[in-house]
């Protein structure tokens, strides 16, 4: 029998901690939460900076392993505790698309959606994420067949992408099209997301 995970989750309600909390719930992993309240500056305490020198929240420790950056945390947890289910195996043909959408969510989709107001005429030139219209269209086209980003298979990529999409819809950063609204309804109906 494998030893129980020794996961410490450094979280703040005013951060992207929800995505990691959702991932931990999908995997039903026991963990201890350390409140790292960013509005009171706890992320700049020397003890926390030893975990994440960037002073960004969330982060986890799992035994002696430190993982920062929300998508990296989700990918790590899925590989370590959900390999073959929430993380397609390395030899599974779904592994490539899984990695693509997991990275695309924060490297292209999120900045494309949130930087649009700041750089509306950038046209994707000089930026690694592309235009608002392109990232929105690409995600919507990928989600249209449904029900999940990998088709019939729910994965950690849905946690990563879905959390960004859900917040963007809530904040009116995305139009509530039939495809996006239906996907959002499916992800928010998951018990682990709730």
PDB file of C-alpha atoms in Angstrom:
ATOM      1  CA  UNK A   1       0.000   0.000   0.000  1.00  0.00           C
ATOM      2  CA  UNK A   2       1.375   3.412  -1.015  1.00  0.00           C
ATOM      3  CA  UNK A   3       1.878   5.982   1.743  1.00  0.00           C
ATOM      4  CA  UNK A   4      -0.696   8.756   1.968  1.00  0.00           C
ATOM      5  CA  UNK A   5       0.290  11.950   0.175  1.00  0.00           C
ATOM      6  CA  UNK A   6       1.886  14.654   2.307  1.00  0.00           C
ATOM      7  CA  UNK A   7       0.519  17.628   0.368  1.00  0.00           C
ATOM      8  CA  UNK A   8       0.593  21.159   1.710  1.00  0.00           C
ATOM      9  CA  UNK A   9      -1.458  23.593  -0.373  1.00  0.00           C
ATOM     10  CA  UNK A  10      -0.509  27.269  -0.073  1.00  0.00           C
ATOM     11  CA  UNK A  11      -3.649  29.123  -1.071  1.00  0.00           C
ATOM     12  CA  UNK A  12      -5.353  32.481  -1.091  1.00  0.00           C
ATOM     13  CA  UNK A  13      -8.946  33.167  -1.976  1.00  0.00           C
ATOM     14  CA  UNK A  14      -7.709  36.160  -3.992  1.00  0.00           C
ATOM     15  CA  UNK A  15      -5.593  34.064  -6.367  1.00  0.00           C
ATOM     16  CA  UNK A  16      -5.876  31.200  -8.833  1.00  0.00           C
ATOM     17  CA  UNK A  17      -5.969  28.774  -5.921  1.00  0.00           C
ATOM     18  CA  UNK A  18      -9.432  27.579  -6.934  1.00  0.00           C
ATOM     19  CA  UNK A  19      -7.991  25.648  -9.879  1.00  0.00           C
ATOM     20  CA  UNK A  20      -5.625  23.686  -7.629  1.00  0.00           C
ATOM     21  CA  UNK A  21      -8.354  23.149  -5.042  1.00  0.00           C
ATOM     22  CA  UNK A  22     -10.559  21.714  -7.817  1.00  0.00           C
ATOM     23  CA  UNK A  23      -7.729  19.439  -9.006  1.00  0.00           C
ATOM     24  CA  UNK A  24      -7.138  18.149  -5.469  1.00  0.00           C
ATOM     25  CA  UNK A  25     -10.876  17.447  -5.175  1.00  0.00           C
ATOM     26  CA  UNK A  26     -10.997  15.622  -8.541  1.00  0.00           C
ATOM     27  CA  UNK A  27      -8.248  13.350  -7.243  1.00  0.00           C
ATOM     28  CA  UNK A  28      -9.779  13.149  -3.741  1.00  0.00           C
ATOM     29  CA  UNK A  29      -6.350  13.894  -2.264  1.00  0.00           C
ATOM     30  CA  UNK A  30      -5.904  14.670   1.402  1.00  0.00           C
ATOM     31  CA  UNK A  31      -3.991  17.888   1.947  1.00  0.00           C
ATOM     32  CA  UNK A  32      -3.341  20.628   4.453  1.00  0.00           C
ATOM     33  CA  UNK A  33      -4.124  24.224   3.496  1.00  0.00           C
ATOM     34  CA  UNK A  34      -1.856  27.079   4.538  1.00  0.00           C
ATOM     35  CA  UNK A  35      -3.615  30.421   4.178  1.00  0.00           C
ATOM     36  CA  UNK A  36      -1.283  32.610   2.167  1.00  0.00           C
ATOM     37  CA  UNK A  37      -3.572  35.625   1.988  1.00  0.00           C
ATOM     38  CA  UNK A  38      -2.179  37.869  -0.728  1.00  0.00           C
ATOM     39  CA  UNK A  39      -4.098  40.986   0.266  1.00  0.00           C
ATOM     40  CA  UNK A  40      -2.387  40.950   3.643  1.00  0.00           C
ATOM     41  CA  UNK A  41       1.020  40.268   2.063  1.00  0.00           C
ATOM     42  CA  UNK A  42       1.555  36.710   3.363  1.00  0.00           C
ATOM     43  CA  UNK A  43       2.994  35.715  -0.016  1.00  0.00           C
ATOM     44  CA  UNK A  44       5.964  37.994   0.687  1.00  0.00           C
ATOM     45  CA  UNK A  45       6.830  36.414   4.048  1.00  0.00           C
ATOM     46  CA  UNK A  46      10.366  34.943   3.984  1.00  0.00           C
ATOM     47  CA  UNK A  47       9.007  31.468   4.791  1.00  0.00           C
ATOM     48  CA  UNK A  48       6.749  31.546   1.728  1.00  0.00           C
ATOM     49  CA  UNK A  49       9.408  33.117  -0.504  1.00  0.00           C
ATOM     50  CA  UNK A  50      11.552  30.078   0.309  1.00  0.00           C
ATOM     51  CA  UNK A  51       8.814  28.014  -1.391  1.00  0.00           C
ATOM     52  CA  UNK A  52       8.115  30.399  -4.266  1.00  0.00           C
ATOM     53  CA  UNK A  53      10.659  33.188  -4.694  1.00  0.00           C
ATOM     54  CA  UNK A  54       8.201  34.915  -7.052  1.00  0.00           C
ATOM     55  CA  UNK A  55       5.808  35.354  -4.147  1.00  0.00           C
ATOM     56  CA  UNK A  56       2.954  34.045  -6.295  1.00  0.00           C
ATOM     57  CA  UNK A  57       0.122  31.897  -4.976  1.00  0.00           C
ATOM     58  CA  UNK A  58      -0.829  29.022  -5.205  1.00  0.00           C
ATOM     59  CA  UNK A  59       1.949  26.518  -4.573  1.00  0.00           C
ATOM     60  CA  UNK A  60       2.134  23.005  -3.182  1.00  0.00           C
ATOM     61  CA  UNK A  61       4.653  20.859  -1.478  1.00  0.00           C
ATOM     62  CA  UNK A  62       4.316  17.107  -1.745  1.00  0.00           C
ATOM     63  CA  UNK A  63       6.792  15.546   0.606  1.00  0.00           C
ATOM     64  CA  UNK A  64      10.050  17.131  -0.536  1.00  0.00           C
ATOM     65  CA  UNK A  65       8.738  18.293  -3.925  1.00  0.00           C
ATOM     66  CA  UNK A  66       7.814  21.964  -4.415  1.00  0.00           C
ATOM     67  CA  UNK A  67       5.580  22.872  -7.345  1.00  0.00           C
ATOM     68  CA  UNK A  68       4.516  26.384  -8.278  1.00  0.00           C
ATOM     69  CA  UNK A  69       2.468  27.774 -11.206  1.00  0.00           C
ATOM     70  CA  UNK A  70      -1.131  26.610 -11.409  1.00  0.00           C
ATOM     71  CA  UNK A  71      -0.904  24.536 -14.611  1.00  0.00           C
ATOM     72  CA  UNK A  72       2.331  22.897 -13.441  1.00  0.00           C
ATOM     73  CA  UNK A  73       0.682  21.982 -10.142  1.00  0.00           C
ATOM     74  CA  UNK A  74      -2.297  20.441 -11.957  1.00  0.00           C
ATOM     75  CA  UNK A  75      -0.071  18.525 -14.390  1.00  0.00           C
ATOM     76  CA  UNK A  76       2.109  17.283 -11.532  1.00  0.00           C
ATOM     77  CA  UNK A  77      -0.864  16.123  -9.461  1.00  0.00           C
ATOM     78  CA  UNK A  78      -2.512  14.446 -12.450  1.00  0.00           C
ATOM     79  CA  UNK A  79       0.682  12.609 -13.405  1.00  0.00           C
ATOM     80  CA  UNK A  80       1.496  11.581  -9.830  1.00  0.00           C
ATOM     81  CA  UNK A  81      -1.987  10.678  -8.597  1.00  0.00           C
ATOM     82  CA  UNK A  82      -4.216  10.389 -11.674  1.00  0.00           C
ATOM     83  CA  UNK A  83      -1.879   8.936 -14.280  1.00  0.00           C
ATOM     84  CA  UNK A  84      -3.845   7.108 -16.943  1.00  0.00           C
ATOM     85  CA  UNK A  85      -7.108   8.757 -15.871  1.00  0.00           C
ATOM     86  CA  UNK A  86      -6.872  12.541 -15.401  1.00  0.00           C
ATOM     87  CA  UNK A  87      -3.480  12.465 -17.161  1.00  0.00           C
ATOM     88  CA  UNK A  88      -3.292  10.338 -20.306  1.00  0.00           C
ATOM     89  CA  UNK A  89      -0.315   7.974 -20.234  1.00  0.00           C
ATOM     90  CA  UNK A  90       2.778   8.898 -22.252  1.00  0.00           C
ATOM     91  CA  UNK A  91       1.977   6.280 -24.917  1.00  0.00           C
ATOM     92  CA  UNK A  92      -1.718   7.286 -25.110  1.00  0.00           C
ATOM     93  CA  UNK A  93      -2.549   9.235 -28.320  1.00  0.00           C
ATOM     94  CA  UNK A  94      -4.520  11.681 -26.144  1.00  0.00           C
ATOM     95  CA  UNK A  95      -1.304  12.742 -24.340  1.00  0.00           C
ATOM     96  CA  UNK A  96      -0.299  15.268 -27.024  1.00  0.00           C
ATOM     97  CA  UNK A  97      -3.654  17.074 -27.152  1.00  0.00           C
ATOM     98  CA  UNK A  98      -3.831  16.922 -23.352  1.00  0.00           C
ATOM     99  CA  UNK A  99      -0.505  18.720 -23.004  1.00  0.00           C
ATOM    100  CA  UNK A 100      -1.403  21.153 -25.768  1.00  0.00           C
ATOM    101  CA  UNK A 101      -4.639  22.310 -24.132  1.00  0.00           C
ATOM    102  CA  UNK A 102      -3.148  22.343 -20.644  1.00  0.00           C
ATOM    103  CA  UNK A 103      -0.418  24.726 -21.780  1.00  0.00           C
ATOM    104  CA  UNK A 104      -2.581  26.673 -24.256  1.00  0.00           C
ATOM    105  CA  UNK A 105      -5.005  27.533 -21.454  1.00  0.00           C
ATOM    106  CA  UNK A 106      -2.518  29.756 -19.607  1.00  0.00           C
ATOM    107  CA  UNK A 107       0.060  30.512 -22.317  1.00  0.00           C
ATOM    108  CA  UNK A 108      -2.348  31.652 -25.055  1.00  0.00           C
ATOM    109  CA  UNK A 109      -6.011  31.612 -24.019  1.00  0.00           C
ATOM    110  CA  UNK A 110      -5.794  33.493 -20.713  1.00  0.00           C
ATOM    111  CA  UNK A 111      -3.492  36.301 -21.913  1.00  0.00           C
ATOM    112  CA  UNK A 112      -5.373  36.542 -25.224  1.00  0.00           C
ATOM    113  CA  UNK A 113      -8.625  37.070 -23.331  1.00  0.00           C
ATOM    114  CA  UNK A 114      -7.323  39.346 -20.571  1.00  0.00           C
ATOM    115  CA  UNK A 115      -4.778  41.428 -22.511  1.00  0.00           C
ATOM    116  CA  UNK A 116      -7.268  42.301 -25.257  1.00  0.00           C
ATOM    117  CA  UNK A 117      -8.364  45.467 -23.438  1.00  0.00           C
ATOM    118  CA  UNK A 118      -4.778  46.631 -23.081  1.00  0.00           C
ATOM    119  CA  UNK A 119      -3.592  45.783 -26.611  1.00  0.00           C
ATOM    120  CA  UNK A 120      -6.745  45.688 -28.775  1.00  0.00           C
ATOM    121  CA  UNK A 121      -4.922  46.300 -32.054  1.00  0.00           C
ATOM    122  CA  UNK A 122      -1.849  44.150 -31.458  1.00  0.00           C
ATOM    123  CA  UNK A 123      -3.093  41.504 -33.871  1.00  0.00           C
ATOM    124  CA  UNK A 124      -1.012  38.862 -32.134  1.00  0.00           C
ATOM    125  CA  UNK A 125       2.258  40.332 -33.431  1.00  0.00           C
ATOM    126  CA  UNK A 126       5.016  40.480 -30.871  1.00  0.00           C
ATOM    127  CA  UNK A 127       2.977  38.449 -28.398  1.00  0.00           C
ATOM    128  CA  UNK A 128       3.091  34.712 -27.928  1.00  0.00           C
ATOM    129  CA  UNK A 129      -0.614  34.269 -27.428  1.00  0.00           C
ATOM    130  CA  UNK A 130      -2.374  35.555 -30.554  1.00  0.00           C
ATOM    131  CA  UNK A 131      -5.445  37.718 -30.880  1.00  0.00           C
ATOM    132  CA  UNK A 132      -8.545  37.674 -28.740  1.00  0.00           C
ATOM    133  CA  UNK A 133     -10.659  36.485 -31.671  1.00  0.00           C
ATOM    134  CA  UNK A 134      -8.206  33.724 -32.584  1.00  0.00           C
ATOM    135  CA  UNK A 135      -7.816  32.255 -29.098  1.00  0.00           C
ATOM    136  CA  UNK A 136     -11.561  32.425 -28.465  1.00  0.00           C
ATOM    137  CA  UNK A 137     -12.365  30.794 -31.825  1.00  0.00           C
ATOM    138  CA  UNK A 138      -9.762  28.045 -31.407  1.00  0.00           C
ATOM    139  CA  UNK A 139     -11.044  27.098 -27.949  1.00  0.00           C
ATOM    140  CA  UNK A 140     -14.672  27.242 -29.016  1.00  0.00           C
ATOM    141  CA  UNK A 141     -13.985  25.075 -32.090  1.00  0.00           C
ATOM    142  CA  UNK A 142     -12.129  22.536 -29.923  1.00  0.00           C
ATOM    143  CA  UNK A 143     -14.961  22.401 -27.376  1.00  0.00           C
ATOM    144  CA  UNK A 144     -17.805  22.168 -29.898  1.00  0.00           C
ATOM    145  CA  UNK A 145     -17.689  18.353 -30.315  1.00  0.00           C
ATOM    146  CA  UNK A 146     -17.663  18.004 -26.496  1.00  0.00           C
ATOM    147  CA  UNK A 147     -18.320  17.106 -23.926  1.00  0.00           C
ATOM    148  CA  UNK A 148     -14.695  17.762 -22.828  1.00  0.00           C
ATOM    149  CA  UNK A 149     -11.589  19.272 -24.428  1.00  0.00           C
ATOM    150  CA  UNK A 150     -10.395  15.717 -25.235  1.00  0.00           C
ATOM    151  CA  UNK A 151     -13.830  14.643 -26.449  1.00  0.00           C
ATOM    152  CA  UNK A 152     -15.376  11.934 -24.296  1.00  0.00           C
ATOM    153  CA  UNK A 153     -12.540  12.013 -21.766  1.00  0.00           C
ATOM    154  CA  UNK A 154     -12.402  14.445 -18.835  1.00  0.00           C
ATOM    155  CA  UNK A 155      -8.836  15.312 -17.852  1.00  0.00           C
ATOM    156  CA  UNK A 156      -6.731  17.783 -15.904  1.00  0.00           C
ATOM    157  CA  UNK A 157      -6.716  19.892 -19.092  1.00  0.00           C
ATOM    158  CA  UNK A 158     -10.417  20.556 -18.421  1.00  0.00           C
ATOM    159  CA  UNK A 159      -9.595  21.707 -14.893  1.00  0.00           C
ATOM    160  CA  UNK A 160      -6.921  24.090 -16.168  1.00  0.00           C
ATOM    161  CA  UNK A 161      -8.847  25.421 -19.175  1.00  0.00           C
ATOM    162  CA  UNK A 162     -12.260  25.191 -17.550  1.00  0.00           C
ATOM    163  CA  UNK A 163     -11.355  27.296 -14.543  1.00  0.00           C
ATOM    164  CA  UNK A 164     -10.050  30.106 -16.776  1.00  0.00           C
ATOM    165  CA  UNK A 165     -13.042  29.902 -19.089  1.00  0.00           C
ATOM    166  CA  UNK A 166     -15.523  29.917 -16.217  1.00  0.00           C
ATOM    167  CA  UNK A 167     -14.000  33.036 -14.646  1.00  0.00           C
ATOM    168  CA  UNK A 168     -13.785  34.753 -18.041  1.00  0.00           C
ATOM    169  CA  UNK A 169     -17.484  34.095 -18.665  1.00  0.00           C
ATOM    170  CA  UNK A 170     -18.355  35.327 -15.168  1.00  0.00           C
ATOM    171  CA  UNK A 171     -16.307  38.512 -15.709  1.00  0.00           C
ATOM    172  CA  UNK A 172     -17.860  39.039 -19.167  1.00  0.00           C
ATOM    173  CA  UNK A 173     -14.480  38.621 -20.891  1.00  0.00           C
ATOM    174  CA  UNK A 174     -16.014  36.037 -23.219  1.00  0.00           C
ATOM    175  CA  UNK A 175     -19.370  35.976 -24.981  1.00  0.00           C
ATOM    176  CA  UNK A 176     -21.723  33.401 -23.531  1.00  0.00           C
ATOM    177  CA  UNK A 177     -22.094  31.412 -26.730  1.00  0.00           C
ATOM    178  CA  UNK A 178     -23.979  28.130 -26.767  1.00  0.00           C
ATOM    179  CA  UNK A 179     -20.736  26.102 -26.888  1.00  0.00           C
ATOM    180  CA  UNK A 180     -18.942  27.996 -24.116  1.00  0.00           C
ATOM    181  CA  UNK A 181     -22.018  28.139 -21.882  1.00  0.00           C
ATOM    182  CA  UNK A 182     -22.668  24.400 -22.305  1.00  0.00           C
ATOM    183  CA  UNK A 183     -19.049  23.515 -21.470  1.00  0.00           C
ATOM    184  CA  UNK A 184     -19.116  25.820 -18.458  1.00  0.00           C
ATOM    185  CA  UNK A 185     -22.349  24.196 -17.259  1.00  0.00           C
ATOM    186  CA  UNK A 186     -20.757  20.738 -17.540  1.00  0.00           C
ATOM    187  CA  UNK A 187     -17.584  21.655 -15.659  1.00  0.00           C
ATOM    188  CA  UNK A 188     -19.372  23.563 -12.896  1.00  0.00           C
ATOM    189  CA  UNK A 189     -21.760  20.632 -12.415  1.00  0.00           C
ATOM    190  CA  UNK A 190     -18.872  18.347 -11.463  1.00  0.00           C
ATOM    191  CA  UNK A 191     -18.953  17.643  -7.708  1.00  0.00           C
ATOM    192  CA  UNK A 192     -15.217  18.368  -7.394  1.00  0.00           C
ATOM    193  CA  UNK A 193     -15.682  21.775  -9.025  1.00  0.00           C
ATOM    194  CA  UNK A 194     -18.525  22.640  -6.686  1.00  0.00           C
TER     195      UNK A 194
END
